[in-house]
Coordinates of N, CA and C in Angstrom, one line a residue:
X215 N -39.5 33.4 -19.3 CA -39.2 32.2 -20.2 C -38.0 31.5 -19.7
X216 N -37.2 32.5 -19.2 CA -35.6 31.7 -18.7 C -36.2 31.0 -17.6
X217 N -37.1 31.6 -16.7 CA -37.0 30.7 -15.4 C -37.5 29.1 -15.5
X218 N -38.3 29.1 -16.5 CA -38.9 27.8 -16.5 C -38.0 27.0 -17.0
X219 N -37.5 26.8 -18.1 CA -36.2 26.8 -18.7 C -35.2 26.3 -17.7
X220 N -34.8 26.6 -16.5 CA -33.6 26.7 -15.5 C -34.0 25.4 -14.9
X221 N -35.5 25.6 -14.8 CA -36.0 24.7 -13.3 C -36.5 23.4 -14.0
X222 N -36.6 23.1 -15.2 CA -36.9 21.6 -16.2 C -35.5 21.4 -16.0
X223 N -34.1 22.6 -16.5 CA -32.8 21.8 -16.8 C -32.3 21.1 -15.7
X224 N -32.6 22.2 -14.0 CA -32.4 21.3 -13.0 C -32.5 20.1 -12.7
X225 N -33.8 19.7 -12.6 CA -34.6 18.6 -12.6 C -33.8 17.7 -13.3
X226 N -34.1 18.0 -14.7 CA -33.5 17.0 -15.5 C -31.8 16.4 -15.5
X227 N -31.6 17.5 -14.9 CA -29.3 17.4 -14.0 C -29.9 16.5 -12.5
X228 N -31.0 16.6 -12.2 CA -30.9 15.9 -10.4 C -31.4 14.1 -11.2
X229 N -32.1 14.0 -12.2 CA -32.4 12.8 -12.8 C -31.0 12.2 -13.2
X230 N -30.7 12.8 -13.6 CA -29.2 11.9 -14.2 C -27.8 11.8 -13.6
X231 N -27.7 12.7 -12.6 CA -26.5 12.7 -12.0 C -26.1 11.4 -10.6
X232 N -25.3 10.8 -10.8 CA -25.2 9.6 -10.2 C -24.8 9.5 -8.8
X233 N -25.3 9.3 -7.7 CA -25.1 9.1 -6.6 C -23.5 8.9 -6.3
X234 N -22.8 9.8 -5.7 CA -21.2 9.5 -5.3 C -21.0 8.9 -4.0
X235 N -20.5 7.4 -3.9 CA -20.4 6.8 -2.3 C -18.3 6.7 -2.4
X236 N -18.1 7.2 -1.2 CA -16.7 6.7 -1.4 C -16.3 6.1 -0.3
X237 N -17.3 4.9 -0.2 CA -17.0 3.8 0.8 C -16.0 2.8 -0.3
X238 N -15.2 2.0 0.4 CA -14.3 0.9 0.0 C -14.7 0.0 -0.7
X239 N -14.4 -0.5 -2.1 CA -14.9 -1.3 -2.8 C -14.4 -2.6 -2.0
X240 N -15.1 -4.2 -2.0 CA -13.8 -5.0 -1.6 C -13.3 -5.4 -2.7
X241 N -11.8 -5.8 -1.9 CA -10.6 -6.0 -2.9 C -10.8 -7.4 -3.3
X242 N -10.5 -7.5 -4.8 CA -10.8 -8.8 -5.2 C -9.8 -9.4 -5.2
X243 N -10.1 -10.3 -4.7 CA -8.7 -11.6 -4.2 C -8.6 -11.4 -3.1
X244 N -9.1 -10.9 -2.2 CA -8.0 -10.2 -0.6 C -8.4 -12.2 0.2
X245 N -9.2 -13.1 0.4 CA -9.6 -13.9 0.7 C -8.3 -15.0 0.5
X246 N -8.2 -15.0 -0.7 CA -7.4 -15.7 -1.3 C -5.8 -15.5 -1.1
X247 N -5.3 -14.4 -1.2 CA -3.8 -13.7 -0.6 C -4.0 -14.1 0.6
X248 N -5.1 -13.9 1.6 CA -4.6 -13.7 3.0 C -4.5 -15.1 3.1
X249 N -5.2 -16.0 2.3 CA -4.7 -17.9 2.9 C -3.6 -18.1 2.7
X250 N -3.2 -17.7 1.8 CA -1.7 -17.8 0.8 C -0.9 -16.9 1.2
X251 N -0.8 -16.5 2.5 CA 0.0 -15.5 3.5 C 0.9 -14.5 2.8
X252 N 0.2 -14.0 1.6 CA 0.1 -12.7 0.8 C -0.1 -11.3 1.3
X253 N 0.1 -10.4 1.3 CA -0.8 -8.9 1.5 C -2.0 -8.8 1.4
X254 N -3.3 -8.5 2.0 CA -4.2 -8.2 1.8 C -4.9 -7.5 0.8
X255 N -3.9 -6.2 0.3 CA -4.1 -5.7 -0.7 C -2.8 -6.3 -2.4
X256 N -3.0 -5.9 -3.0 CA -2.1 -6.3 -4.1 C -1.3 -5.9 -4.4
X257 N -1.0 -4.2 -3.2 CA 0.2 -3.1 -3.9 C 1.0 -2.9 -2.7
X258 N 0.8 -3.8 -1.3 CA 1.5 -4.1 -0.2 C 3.3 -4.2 -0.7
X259 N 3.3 -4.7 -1.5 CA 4.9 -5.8 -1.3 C 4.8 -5.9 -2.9
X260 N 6.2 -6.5 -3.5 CA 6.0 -7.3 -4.7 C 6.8 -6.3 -5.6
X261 N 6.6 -6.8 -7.1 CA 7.8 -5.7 -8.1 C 6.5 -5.0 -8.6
X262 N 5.6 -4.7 -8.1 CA 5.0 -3.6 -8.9 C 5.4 -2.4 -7.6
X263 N 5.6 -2.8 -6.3 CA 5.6 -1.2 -5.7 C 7.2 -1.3 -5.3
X264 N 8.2 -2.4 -5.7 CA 9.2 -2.8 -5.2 C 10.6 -2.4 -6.1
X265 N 10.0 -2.6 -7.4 CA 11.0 -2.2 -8.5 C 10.7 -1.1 -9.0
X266 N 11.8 -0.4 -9.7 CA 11.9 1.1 -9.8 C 11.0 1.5 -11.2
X267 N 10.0 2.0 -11.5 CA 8.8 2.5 -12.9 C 9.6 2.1 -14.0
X268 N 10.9 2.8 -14.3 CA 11.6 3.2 -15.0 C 12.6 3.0 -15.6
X269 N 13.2 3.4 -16.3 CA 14.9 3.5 -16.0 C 15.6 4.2 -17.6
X270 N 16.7 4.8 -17.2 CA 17.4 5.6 -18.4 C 17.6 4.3 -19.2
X271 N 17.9 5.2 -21.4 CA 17.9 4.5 -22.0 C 18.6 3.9 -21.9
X272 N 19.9 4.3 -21.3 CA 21.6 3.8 -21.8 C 21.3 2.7 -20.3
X273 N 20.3 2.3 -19.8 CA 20.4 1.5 -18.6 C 20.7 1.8 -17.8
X274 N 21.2 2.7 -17.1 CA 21.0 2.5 -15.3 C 19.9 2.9 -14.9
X275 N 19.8 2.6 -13.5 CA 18.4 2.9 -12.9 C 18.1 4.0 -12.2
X276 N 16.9 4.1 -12.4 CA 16.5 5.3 -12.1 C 16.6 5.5 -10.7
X277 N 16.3 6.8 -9.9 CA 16.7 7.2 -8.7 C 15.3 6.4 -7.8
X278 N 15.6 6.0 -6.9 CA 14.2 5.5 -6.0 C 13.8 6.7 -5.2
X279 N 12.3 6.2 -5.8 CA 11.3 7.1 -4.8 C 10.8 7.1 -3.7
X280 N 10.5 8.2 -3.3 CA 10.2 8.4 -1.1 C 9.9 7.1 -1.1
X281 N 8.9 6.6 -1.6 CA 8.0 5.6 -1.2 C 8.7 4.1 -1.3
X282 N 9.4 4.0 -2.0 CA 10.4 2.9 -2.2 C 11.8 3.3 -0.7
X283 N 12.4 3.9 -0.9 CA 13.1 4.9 0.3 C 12.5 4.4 1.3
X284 N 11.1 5.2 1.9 CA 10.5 4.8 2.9 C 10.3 3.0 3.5
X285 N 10.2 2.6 2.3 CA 10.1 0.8 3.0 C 11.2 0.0 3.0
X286 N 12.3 0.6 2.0 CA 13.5 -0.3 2.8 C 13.4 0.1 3.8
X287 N 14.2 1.3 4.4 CA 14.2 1.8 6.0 C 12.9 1.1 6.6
X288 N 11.8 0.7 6.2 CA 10.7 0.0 7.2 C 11.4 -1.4 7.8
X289 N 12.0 -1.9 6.2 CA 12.3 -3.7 6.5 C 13.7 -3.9 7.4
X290 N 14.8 -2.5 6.8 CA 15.7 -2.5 7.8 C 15.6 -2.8 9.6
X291 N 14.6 -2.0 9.7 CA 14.5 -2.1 10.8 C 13.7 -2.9 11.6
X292 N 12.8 -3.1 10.4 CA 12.1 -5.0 11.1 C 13.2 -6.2 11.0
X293 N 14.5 -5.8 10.2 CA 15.5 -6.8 10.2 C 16.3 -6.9 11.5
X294 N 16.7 -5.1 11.4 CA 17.7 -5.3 13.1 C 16.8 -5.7 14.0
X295 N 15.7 -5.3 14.5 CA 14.8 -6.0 15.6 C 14.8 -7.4 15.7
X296 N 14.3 -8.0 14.9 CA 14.5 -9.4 14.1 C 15.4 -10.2 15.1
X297 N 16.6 -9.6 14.7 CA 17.8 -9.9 14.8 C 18.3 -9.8 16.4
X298 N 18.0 -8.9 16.7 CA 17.9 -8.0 18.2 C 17.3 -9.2 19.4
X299 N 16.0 -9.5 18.8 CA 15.2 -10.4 19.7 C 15.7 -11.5 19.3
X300 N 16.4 -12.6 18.2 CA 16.8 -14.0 18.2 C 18.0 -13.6 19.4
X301 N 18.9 -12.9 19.1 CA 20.1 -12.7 19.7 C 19.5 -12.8 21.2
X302 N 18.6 -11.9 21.6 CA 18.3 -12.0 22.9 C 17.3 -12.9 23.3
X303 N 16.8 -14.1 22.8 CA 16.5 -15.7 23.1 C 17.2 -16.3 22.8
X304 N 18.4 -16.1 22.2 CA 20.0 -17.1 22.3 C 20.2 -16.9 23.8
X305 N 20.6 -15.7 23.9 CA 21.2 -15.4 25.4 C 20.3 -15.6 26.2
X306 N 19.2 -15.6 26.3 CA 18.4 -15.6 27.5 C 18.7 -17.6 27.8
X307 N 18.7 -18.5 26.6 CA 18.8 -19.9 26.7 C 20.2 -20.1 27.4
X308 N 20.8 -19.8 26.7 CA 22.8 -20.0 27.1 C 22.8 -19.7 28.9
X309 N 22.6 -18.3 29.6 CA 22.1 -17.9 30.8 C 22.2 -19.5 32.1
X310 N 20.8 -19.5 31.5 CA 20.3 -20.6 32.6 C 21.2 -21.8 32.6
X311 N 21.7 -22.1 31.5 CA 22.2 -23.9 31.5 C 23.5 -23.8 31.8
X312 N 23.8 -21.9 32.0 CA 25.6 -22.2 32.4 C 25.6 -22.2 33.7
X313 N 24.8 -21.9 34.5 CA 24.5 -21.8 36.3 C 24.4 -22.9 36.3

């Protein structure tokens, strides 16, 4: 009696259980951001991943996390670079016109 029992409940769990795909939904808007020289995604940049969740009652703010951490140090260093390369197309111009 149990076995038949098992093999209907089966069946009836393979009818209803929903196919799982964990391919990439697309991002809604991503068309629109990339014309508007936006992030592709919506959690790139901006005060939702940029400002701190939080913050104590009495006001100050709360301690920043890895992930906050991690992308100043990103932009620092796309700044010195930045900076690195104008300086050295200043000097590469100056060079030639003083010979």
């Amino acid at each position: 009696m149990a076995a038949p029992l098992k093999m209907l409940w089966r069946s009836a769990l393979r009818q209803t259980v929903r196919p799982f795909s964990s391919t990439c939904a697309t991002h809604a808007g991503k068309k629109w951001r990339l014309e508007n020289g936006l992030a592709w995604t919506g959690s790139e940049y901006g005060p939702l991943t940029d400002l701190p969740d939080w913050s104590f009652a009495d006001g100050r703010p709360a301690p920043p996390l890895k992930g906050q951490i991690r992308r100043q140090k990103q932009r620092e260093e796309f700044a010195r670079r930045a900076v690195y390369l104008n300086a050295e197309m200043d000097q590469g111009c100056i060079l030639p016109s003083a010979q």
